[in-house]
Amino acid sequence: QMPRGNLETIHHRALVLAQLRKWLDGLKFREAFECMRKLRINLNLIYDHNPKVFLENVASFIQQLNSINHINLFLTELKEEDTTSSMYPRPDGSPVQPQAAPGQKKVDVVCDALRTTMESMDPNKFSLSILTAHVKKTVPELEIALQKVHELRENPPEAPGGVSAEEALKYLLFLVNVNDLYEHSLGTYDFDLVLMVAEKSQKDPKEYLPFLNMLKSLEPNYQRYTIDRHLKRYRKALVHLSKCGQEHFTEVLQLVKEQKLYSEALRLYPADSPQYKFLSCAYAEHLVEQQRAEEGGLLLWRCGEPVRALQAFTSSSSWRNAICVAQQIPLPPDQLALLARDLAEKLTEQRRYSEAALLLDQYAKDCEEAILALITGGVWEEALRLIYMHKRQDITETNLKPALLEALNTQVVFLEAQVATFTRHKSRLAVVREQKEKARLDMLDEDGPDCPDAELYSEASSVITASKYSQSNSRISSRSSKNRRKAERKKLSLKEGSPMEDKALMHVIGEIITTVDKMREEIHGLLRALVLFQFDKQAEKLQRVYDEALQMMEGSVLEVWPEGLQNTSAPVTGPNSTANSIMASFQQQQKPAASQQDAEVPAAPKMRNGIKWKLTILK
Amino acid sequence: QMPRGNLETIHHRALVLAQLRKWLDGLKFREAFECMRKLRINLNLIYDHNPKVFLENVASFIQQLNSINHINLFLTELKEEDTTSSMYPRPDGSPVQPQAAPGQKKVDVVCDALRTTMESMDPNKFSLSILTAHVKKTVPELEIALQKVHELRENPPEAPGGVSAEEALKYLLFLVNVNDLYEHSLGTYDFDLVLMVAEKSQKDPKEYLPFLNMLKSLEPNYQRYTIDRHLKRYRKALVHLSKCGQEHFTEVLQLVKEQKLYSEALRLYPADSPQYKFLSCAYAEHLVEQQRAEEGGLLLWRCGEPVRALQAFTSSSSWRNAICVAQQIPLPPDQLALLARDLAEKLTEQRRYSEAALLLDQYAKDCEEAILALITGGVWEEALRLIYMHKRQDITETNLKPALLEALNTQVVFLEAQVATFTRHKSRLAVVREQKEKARLDMLDEDGPDCPDAELYSEASSVITASKYSQSNSRISSRSSKNRRKAERKKLSLKEGSPMEDKALMHVIGEIITTVDKMREEIHGLLRALVLFQFDKQAEKLQRVYDEALQMMEGSVLEVWPEGLQNTSAPVTGPNSTANSIMASFQQQQKPAASQQDAEVPAAPKMRNGIKWKLTILK
């Protein structure tokens, strides 16, 4: 019986849905199903109406339907969509039903629930529905379905209602594309099954028989490898190929390189086998190309390739490993010294002076170079330690003291520049904020609180503060908000009048604070060294300059990042106010709060006041 | 002419103030002054009305008043208070005048401005007013005033209007307590001045004459020292005593120790003098008592006391300095080795294993102990370096590998425990938040949006969220807000139902995230070592566990610290709403925002996703 007309159907449906809900709540699945089928109502509603209750009563559902065709109809109509939020909204006031299995797909949950229930009830009777449940999953389980068909052929059901393999296969071909089914039958490595599918298909035997015959002639593991490769299942292909003996190892290596299956391949051979070594070397080469030379070095070293490992470690500045490998080889002393110098140079370029000094001192046996590296890096105490260790006090006068005074000068100049930049940005920030506040108040004044369009203007004023960049701030996942933040930082511009100038200024001010705050340890070390060599006056100056810089910056944090809301607006109620004006005014007030809280506002830096850097002996 | 009655005066005053403002704006200071004096209006208003204009027209002010008495009256009436915000509020709409010299005290600014102007106009004529300006500063400049009196005595003014020293002193005594003046006269070291003051005072000559005579008999520097000491001006006393020659050095040392004037004293002697050494040793002793032994050591070392310096450095674990001093002494090799072992033990207790190993290896010449220290500390690569350097590969099997597996196990167990605690706290936080939200909505529902007392209830609901701890959030200086935060952290309690439980949970969750995030480098090192020794399976497990922990925590950050406001409230306008209900409802909405922004809400931790710790060779 077809619906008779649009208008009537719509009215009809509203009533029908109410009735359906009653039936479903009463677990009267058959009545509901029949009605829905007749009136072409989407069958998903049976589940969507109350997922939890449905899953608890799957057996009753199957018994009530009591029809392979009906069950199949239900299964094939399953969609991921929730019909109670799209086609058939719930009546107002009724609670939203939670997903029964969060994280899993609805279709898979329903297919699995029905299938296991039918298997426990009567696998023979329901065999076609069971096949449907396999095939309809979001990733169709074609191989399992094919296996079940094959089983029916091997052991035909004795019960009278049973389905033959023939029928089952026919049904499968009705559900699934024939080529897909053929490929998947190949994947079972069961040639009977393959032939069975091939025969039922429209495929030309001249096409598939030679291929199948060729496969049949192969050694079983190599056969499976060939099939896996044909089906692009490279991991499985690798496992089977690895079982084909040493003569196929070149193919293994090729497959591994082609498909980058290094880790998987290593797992297939014992660590002391020559294959393991070959694979490790190939993997290491790949890692070096991927800028992962250190990991490559570890693989080479442990599989007994120290010379190649040394290369990998050296290229990745992994100097401790490089030196160990070099001593294991063992490299002759002069070459070890050269290596150490090489590594030290790289480390110096990366400003890793202490490590460079260790190499120069202990492996290149060049204490003078080591001490000079430490002095260059401002590692004063360690420099002094080597000076005393090697009795090279002469370097104190020739290099250490002049370097100390130079470092002092550099730091003072640097700090003064930072303070100047900081002050400039802070003053500018005050100006920018004042201008924005003025623009906001002007906007309010002009259009008056009686203007019913005030909401529109509140939008306009937010354009002034955040320009076009403030869109799409709602519902952001962690990942996308991270990208967004990165993208927005790029848009921040210090150019005067740029729409985000205030945020750009806050960002730069925060960076200066962090930079200066990070200097605590360095300044502490420099102060101690200066005092040791009686440069008290200079040390006092540095301590004063740094102290003033830190205090000035700490004192500015609350100014740059004020706490709480800014209550600048005039009272909003009064004889002339309306509900709209009050709301608009509150929204205006909320604007700065919301934009303050926005992820895009640079956060206030934390100062590490726990790090004590001052010397009490300096005033 | 006295005011005639309360009511009349008040009316009168309002009109008078308007007239005064006109006069002051027109720079008619005399008219204003006369009127104010008659009607007993606080003279501060002359300045407060417009500080900038007043300071620009001080000369005109003085000329118009043209009376020492009137100027003195004005000066003596100066108060720090701003009369335009206390007694005589500005009429509505008139702009607030900014402080003329922010950071400086108003009284000092005005005194100095008047004094310099009078000095440039006619110092003789205005001498009493100049004295008043000195004396009325917030820290009275009595010595300068006394000096000026003394000058008047030495060079009596020839002009007819001039004031005699006698008169000036009398006037000073009228302004200042006689004992204060006597003490300060002593401070000028000018006995003429002292006697002059003493004679004018009621002091008994039998009392002060013997003291003055005793002072007169002393050597000038010692005399000044004695006076300074008497006046408790210890810094000056030290300077004068240091000039009294070597025989008084014991007194210097005593004074320095008594008054802790070590830094000041060191500045008074050349660095190569014996006094400098004595003072340095005394200072160092003091620093050691103050837990500043390292700084003490630096002083001792540089003044040529290496043995005592060694002690100071050792006690403060300043091992590099200790070793350097020891080699300078020089300590014999066996004692140096003992020292190194001692220091290494201390460092091990502080978990500074790398430094301990360096001492054991290079100074105690015990590579085995050094390697074991590194293994204990989990410094795997450095341990391996020493193993290869000293050809002690045996330790790899006996100690390194077992320690690696133990460390792996410890880390996995630790991470699992952290994840469990984290999950527990997060679930509890969700429950607590739901309860609070429910309580808030209940409160709204019960009393209905029509209730004109809704504001009161909004207060009540804020009590629920923040309890009694949310008072006094306005206008907090940086320092006090820091203390407040510290105090509040103590009040956070994880006990179920505690008023700040949600914040306590956020705090603990943040701490767990920081702890786990900090492990990146450590895990990276452990993974590399495990891979090197073919413990791939174990390394994979650790990598998986740590990766899952990090991802779970990162995924929870937005849940625990949600962005922006929580828009949970129903629409607030409708047929039954009133202006009050709308306002109340908005305030309710704002509450959570304000408390979110409050300093007391623990901040979201930052994860260091830039630190790459994963190995690609592990899946």
Short mmCIF file of N, CA and C in Angstrom, two decimals, chain A residues 175-269:
data_model
loop_
_atom_site.label_atom_id
_atom_site.label_comp_id
_atom_site.label_asym_id
_atom_site.label_seq_id
_atom_site.Cartn_x
_atom_site.Cartn_y
_atom_site.Cartn_z
N LEU A 175 25.32 -9.68 -3.24
CA LEU A 175 25.65 -8.58 -2.33
C LEU A 175 26.92 -7.83 -2.73
N VAL A 176 27.91 -8.56 -3.29
CA VAL A 176 29.25 -8.00 -3.45
C VAL A 176 29.68 -8.04 -4.91
N ASN A 177 30.46 -7.05 -5.30
CA ASN A 177 31.08 -7.01 -6.63
C ASN A 177 31.89 -8.28 -6.86
N VAL A 178 31.72 -8.87 -8.04
CA VAL A 178 32.33 -10.18 -8.29
C VAL A 178 33.86 -10.13 -8.26
N ASN A 179 34.43 -9.06 -8.78
CA ASN A 179 35.90 -8.97 -8.78
C ASN A 179 36.46 -8.89 -7.36
N ASP A 180 35.80 -8.10 -6.52
CA ASP A 180 36.19 -8.04 -5.11
C ASP A 180 36.17 -9.43 -4.49
N LEU A 181 35.11 -10.15 -4.78
CA LEU A 181 34.97 -11.47 -4.17
C LEU A 181 36.06 -12.41 -4.69
N TYR A 182 36.36 -12.31 -5.96
CA TYR A 182 37.41 -13.15 -6.54
C TYR A 182 38.76 -12.87 -5.89
N GLU A 183 39.09 -11.59 -5.78
CA GLU A 183 40.37 -11.21 -5.15
C GLU A 183 40.44 -11.76 -3.72
N HIS A 184 39.34 -11.58 -3.02
CA HIS A 184 39.36 -12.04 -1.63
C HIS A 184 39.40 -13.54 -1.52
N SER A 185 38.84 -14.20 -2.51
CA SER A 185 38.93 -15.67 -2.46
C SER A 185 40.37 -16.10 -2.67
N LEU A 186 41.05 -15.39 -3.55
CA LEU A 186 42.49 -15.65 -3.72
C LEU A 186 43.21 -15.52 -2.39
N GLY A 187 42.80 -14.51 -1.62
CA GLY A 187 43.46 -14.21 -0.34
C GLY A 187 43.29 -15.31 0.69
N THR A 188 42.37 -16.23 0.45
CA THR A 188 42.26 -17.37 1.39
C THR A 188 43.25 -18.47 1.04
N TYR A 189 43.97 -18.33 -0.07
CA TYR A 189 44.91 -19.34 -0.58
C TYR A 189 44.21 -20.67 -0.84
N ASP A 190 42.89 -20.67 -0.95
CA ASP A 190 42.13 -21.91 -1.11
C ASP A 190 41.65 -21.97 -2.56
N PHE A 191 42.33 -22.82 -3.35
CA PHE A 191 42.04 -22.82 -4.79
C PHE A 191 40.64 -23.35 -5.11
N ASP A 192 40.14 -24.25 -4.25
CA ASP A 192 38.76 -24.71 -4.43
C ASP A 192 37.82 -23.52 -4.40
N LEU A 193 38.01 -22.70 -3.36
CA LEU A 193 37.18 -21.52 -3.18
C LEU A 193 37.32 -20.58 -4.36
N VAL A 194 38.55 -20.39 -4.80
CA VAL A 194 38.80 -19.49 -5.91
C VAL A 194 38.05 -19.97 -7.15
N LEU A 195 38.17 -21.26 -7.39
CA LEU A 195 37.51 -21.81 -8.58
C LEU A 195 35.99 -21.68 -8.49
N MET A 196 35.49 -21.97 -7.27
CA MET A 196 34.06 -21.87 -7.03
C MET A 196 33.56 -20.46 -7.37
N VAL A 197 34.29 -19.46 -6.88
CA VAL A 197 33.90 -18.07 -7.15
C VAL A 197 34.06 -17.75 -8.63
N ALA A 198 35.18 -18.21 -9.19
CA ALA A 198 35.47 -17.89 -10.58
C ALA A 198 34.40 -18.46 -11.50
N GLU A 199 33.99 -19.68 -11.18
CA GLU A 199 32.96 -20.31 -12.02
C GLU A 199 31.66 -19.53 -11.98
N LYS A 200 31.29 -19.10 -10.79
CA LYS A 200 30.04 -18.37 -10.65
C LYS A 200 30.10 -16.99 -11.30
N SER A 201 31.33 -16.50 -11.46
CA SER A 201 31.48 -15.15 -12.02
C SER A 201 31.37 -15.21 -13.53
N GLN A 202 31.39 -14.05 -14.14
CA GLN A 202 31.34 -14.01 -15.61
C GLN A 202 32.76 -14.07 -16.20
N LYS A 203 33.77 -14.37 -15.33
CA LYS A 203 35.16 -14.33 -15.78
C LYS A 203 35.45 -15.38 -16.85
N ASP A 204 36.40 -15.02 -17.72
CA ASP A 204 36.82 -15.93 -18.78
C ASP A 204 37.82 -16.93 -18.22
N PRO A 205 37.51 -18.24 -18.31
CA PRO A 205 38.46 -19.24 -17.77
C PRO A 205 39.83 -19.14 -18.42
N LYS A 206 39.92 -18.68 -19.66
CA LYS A 206 41.22 -18.55 -20.32
C LYS A 206 42.07 -17.51 -19.63
N GLU A 207 41.39 -16.63 -18.94
CA GLU A 207 42.12 -15.58 -18.25
C GLU A 207 42.64 -16.06 -16.91
N TYR A 208 41.74 -16.68 -16.13
CA TYR A 208 42.15 -16.97 -14.75
C TYR A 208 42.79 -18.34 -14.59
N LEU A 209 42.48 -19.26 -15.46
CA LEU A 209 43.04 -20.60 -15.25
C LEU A 209 44.57 -20.64 -15.36
N PRO A 210 45.18 -20.00 -16.37
CA PRO A 210 46.65 -20.05 -16.44
C PRO A 210 47.30 -19.48 -15.18
N PHE A 211 46.74 -18.38 -14.68
CA PHE A 211 47.29 -17.75 -13.47
C PHE A 211 47.17 -18.71 -12.29
N LEU A 212 45.98 -19.33 -12.15
CA LEU A 212 45.80 -20.25 -11.02
C LEU A 212 46.73 -21.45 -11.15
N ASN A 213 46.89 -21.93 -12.37
CA ASN A 213 47.78 -23.07 -12.56
C ASN A 213 49.22 -22.73 -12.23
N MET A 214 49.63 -21.55 -12.66
CA MET A 214 50.99 -21.11 -12.32
C MET A 214 51.15 -21.08 -10.80
N LEU A 215 50.18 -20.52 -10.12
CA LEU A 215 50.25 -20.44 -8.66
C LEU A 215 50.34 -21.83 -8.04
N LYS A 216 49.52 -22.72 -8.56
CA LYS A 216 49.49 -24.08 -8.00
C LYS A 216 50.84 -24.76 -8.11
N SER A 217 51.60 -24.38 -9.15
CA SER A 217 52.89 -25.04 -9.36
C SER A 217 53.96 -24.57 -8.37
N LEU A 218 53.68 -23.50 -7.64
CA LEU A 218 54.72 -22.91 -6.77
C LEU A 218 54.79 -23.61 -5.42
N GLU A 219 55.97 -23.46 -4.80
CA GLU A 219 56.15 -23.95 -3.43
C GLU A 219 55.18 -23.18 -2.54
N PRO A 220 54.52 -23.86 -1.57
CA PRO A 220 53.40 -23.23 -0.84
C PRO A 220 53.69 -21.83 -0.32
N ASN A 221 54.84 -21.60 0.36
CA ASN A 221 55.11 -20.27 0.91
C ASN A 221 55.29 -19.25 -0.20
N TYR A 222 56.00 -19.66 -1.24
CA TYR A 222 56.23 -18.73 -2.34
C TYR A 222 54.91 -18.44 -3.06
N GLN A 223 54.05 -19.48 -3.10
CA GLN A 223 52.72 -19.31 -3.69
C GLN A 223 51.94 -18.23 -2.91
N ARG A 224 51.92 -18.38 -1.59
CA ARG A 224 51.20 -17.42 -0.78
C ARG A 224 51.79 -16.02 -0.94
N TYR A 225 53.15 -15.96 -0.96
CA TYR A 225 53.82 -14.67 -1.18
C TYR A 225 53.34 -14.04 -2.48
N THR A 226 53.29 -14.88 -3.55
CA THR A 226 52.89 -14.34 -4.86
C THR A 226 51.46 -13.81 -4.81
N ILE A 227 50.58 -14.57 -4.15
CA ILE A 227 49.19 -14.11 -4.02
C ILE A 227 49.14 -12.80 -3.22
N ASP A 228 49.81 -12.76 -2.06
CA ASP A 228 49.81 -11.56 -1.21
C ASP A 228 50.29 -10.36 -2.00
N ARG A 229 51.36 -10.56 -2.74
CA ARG A 229 51.91 -9.46 -3.52
C ARG A 229 50.91 -8.99 -4.56
N HIS A 230 50.26 -9.97 -5.20
CA HIS A 230 49.23 -9.65 -6.19
C HIS A 230 48.12 -8.81 -5.55
N LEU A 231 47.78 -9.16 -4.32
CA LEU A 231 46.71 -8.44 -3.61
C LEU A 231 47.23 -7.21 -2.87
N LYS A 232 48.52 -6.88 -3.06
CA LYS A 232 49.15 -5.73 -2.39
C LYS A 232 49.15 -5.86 -0.87
N ARG A 233 49.11 -7.12 -0.39
CA ARG A 233 49.21 -7.30 1.07
C ARG A 233 50.67 -7.56 1.40
N TYR A 234 51.45 -6.47 1.47
CA TYR A 234 52.91 -6.63 1.48
C TYR A 234 53.45 -7.21 2.78
N ARG A 235 52.79 -6.89 3.90
CA ARG A 235 53.27 -7.44 5.16
C ARG A 235 53.16 -8.96 5.18
N LYS A 236 51.98 -9.44 4.76
CA LYS A 236 51.81 -10.89 4.68
C LYS A 236 52.79 -11.47 3.66
N ALA A 237 52.93 -10.79 2.52
CA ALA A 237 53.86 -11.25 1.48
C ALA A 237 55.25 -11.44 2.06
N LEU A 238 55.68 -10.46 2.87
CA LEU A 238 57.02 -10.53 3.46
C LEU A 238 57.15 -11.75 4.36
N VAL A 239 56.14 -11.99 5.19
CA VAL A 239 56.21 -13.13 6.10
C VAL A 239 56.36 -14.43 5.30
N HIS A 240 55.55 -14.57 4.26
CA HIS A 240 55.63 -15.82 3.48
C HIS A 240 56.94 -15.92 2.72
N LEU A 241 57.39 -14.82 2.16
CA LEU A 241 58.64 -14.86 1.39
C LEU A 241 59.82 -15.22 2.29
N SER A 242 59.77 -14.71 3.56
CA SER A 242 60.89 -14.98 4.47
C SER A 242 60.99 -16.46 4.79
N LYS A 243 59.91 -17.20 4.55
CA LYS A 243 59.95 -18.64 4.83
C LYS A 243 60.43 -19.45 3.63
N CYS A 244 60.75 -18.77 2.54
CA CYS A 244 61.09 -19.48 1.30
C CYS A 244 62.57 -19.84 1.20
N GLY A 245 63.32 -19.59 2.25
CA GLY A 245 64.72 -20.00 2.20
C GLY A 245 65.63 -18.92 1.66
N GLN A 246 66.94 -19.19 1.88
CA GLN A 246 67.96 -18.19 1.62
C GLN A 246 67.99 -17.71 0.17
N GLU A 247 67.65 -18.62 -0.76
CA GLU A 247 67.80 -18.26 -2.19
C GLU A 247 66.85 -17.14 -2.60
N HIS A 248 65.81 -16.89 -1.78
CA HIS A 248 64.89 -15.81 -2.11
C HIS A 248 65.18 -14.52 -1.34
N PHE A 249 66.33 -14.46 -0.62
CA PHE A 249 66.58 -13.32 0.25
C PHE A 249 66.73 -12.01 -0.52
N THR A 250 67.28 -12.11 -1.75
CA THR A 250 67.39 -10.88 -2.55
C THR A 250 66.01 -10.28 -2.78
N GLU A 251 65.04 -11.18 -3.02
CA GLU A 251 63.67 -10.69 -3.20
C GLU A 251 63.15 -10.06 -1.91
N VAL A 252 63.47 -10.69 -0.79
CA VAL A 252 63.06 -10.13 0.51
C VAL A 252 63.59 -8.70 0.63
N LEU A 253 64.88 -8.56 0.39
CA LEU A 253 65.52 -7.25 0.55
C LEU A 253 64.85 -6.22 -0.36
N GLN A 254 64.54 -6.66 -1.60
CA GLN A 254 63.92 -5.75 -2.55
C GLN A 254 62.53 -5.32 -2.06
N LEU A 255 61.76 -6.32 -1.61
CA LEU A 255 60.42 -6.04 -1.11
C LEU A 255 60.48 -5.08 0.08
N VAL A 256 61.42 -5.35 0.99
CA VAL A 256 61.55 -4.52 2.20
C VAL A 256 61.86 -3.08 1.82
N LYS A 257 62.81 -2.92 0.89
CA LYS A 257 63.18 -1.55 0.49
C LYS A 257 62.02 -0.86 -0.21
N GLU A 258 61.39 -1.60 -1.12
CA GLU A 258 60.28 -1.03 -1.88
C GLU A 258 59.17 -0.56 -0.96
N GLN A 259 58.81 -1.40 -0.02
CA GLN A 259 57.64 -1.11 0.81
C GLN A 259 58.02 -0.59 2.19
N LYS A 260 59.33 -0.34 2.41
CA LYS A 260 59.80 0.20 3.70
C LYS A 260 59.31 -0.64 4.88
N LEU A 261 59.53 -1.95 4.74
CA LEU A 261 59.05 -2.86 5.79
C LEU A 261 60.22 -3.31 6.68
N TYR A 262 61.13 -2.38 6.98
CA TYR A 262 62.36 -2.74 7.68
C TYR A 262 62.09 -3.36 9.05
N SER A 263 61.33 -2.63 9.89
CA SER A 263 61.09 -3.14 11.24
C SER A 263 60.45 -4.52 11.19
N GLU A 264 59.47 -4.68 10.31
CA GLU A 264 58.77 -5.96 10.20
C GLU A 264 59.74 -7.07 9.79
N ALA A 265 60.63 -6.75 8.86
CA ALA A 265 61.57 -7.76 8.36
C ALA A 265 62.54 -8.19 9.46
N LEU A 266 63.03 -7.21 10.25
CA LEU A 266 64.00 -7.56 11.29
C LEU A 266 63.41 -8.56 12.27
N ARG A 267 62.12 -8.44 12.50
CA ARG A 267 61.47 -9.33 13.44
C ARG A 267 61.45 -10.78 12.94
N LEU A 268 61.68 -11.00 11.63
CA LEU A 268 61.52 -12.33 11.04
C LEU A 268 62.82 -13.14 11.03
N TYR A 269 63.91 -12.50 11.41
CA TYR A 269 65.19 -13.23 11.37
C TYR A 269 65.87 -13.14 12.73
#
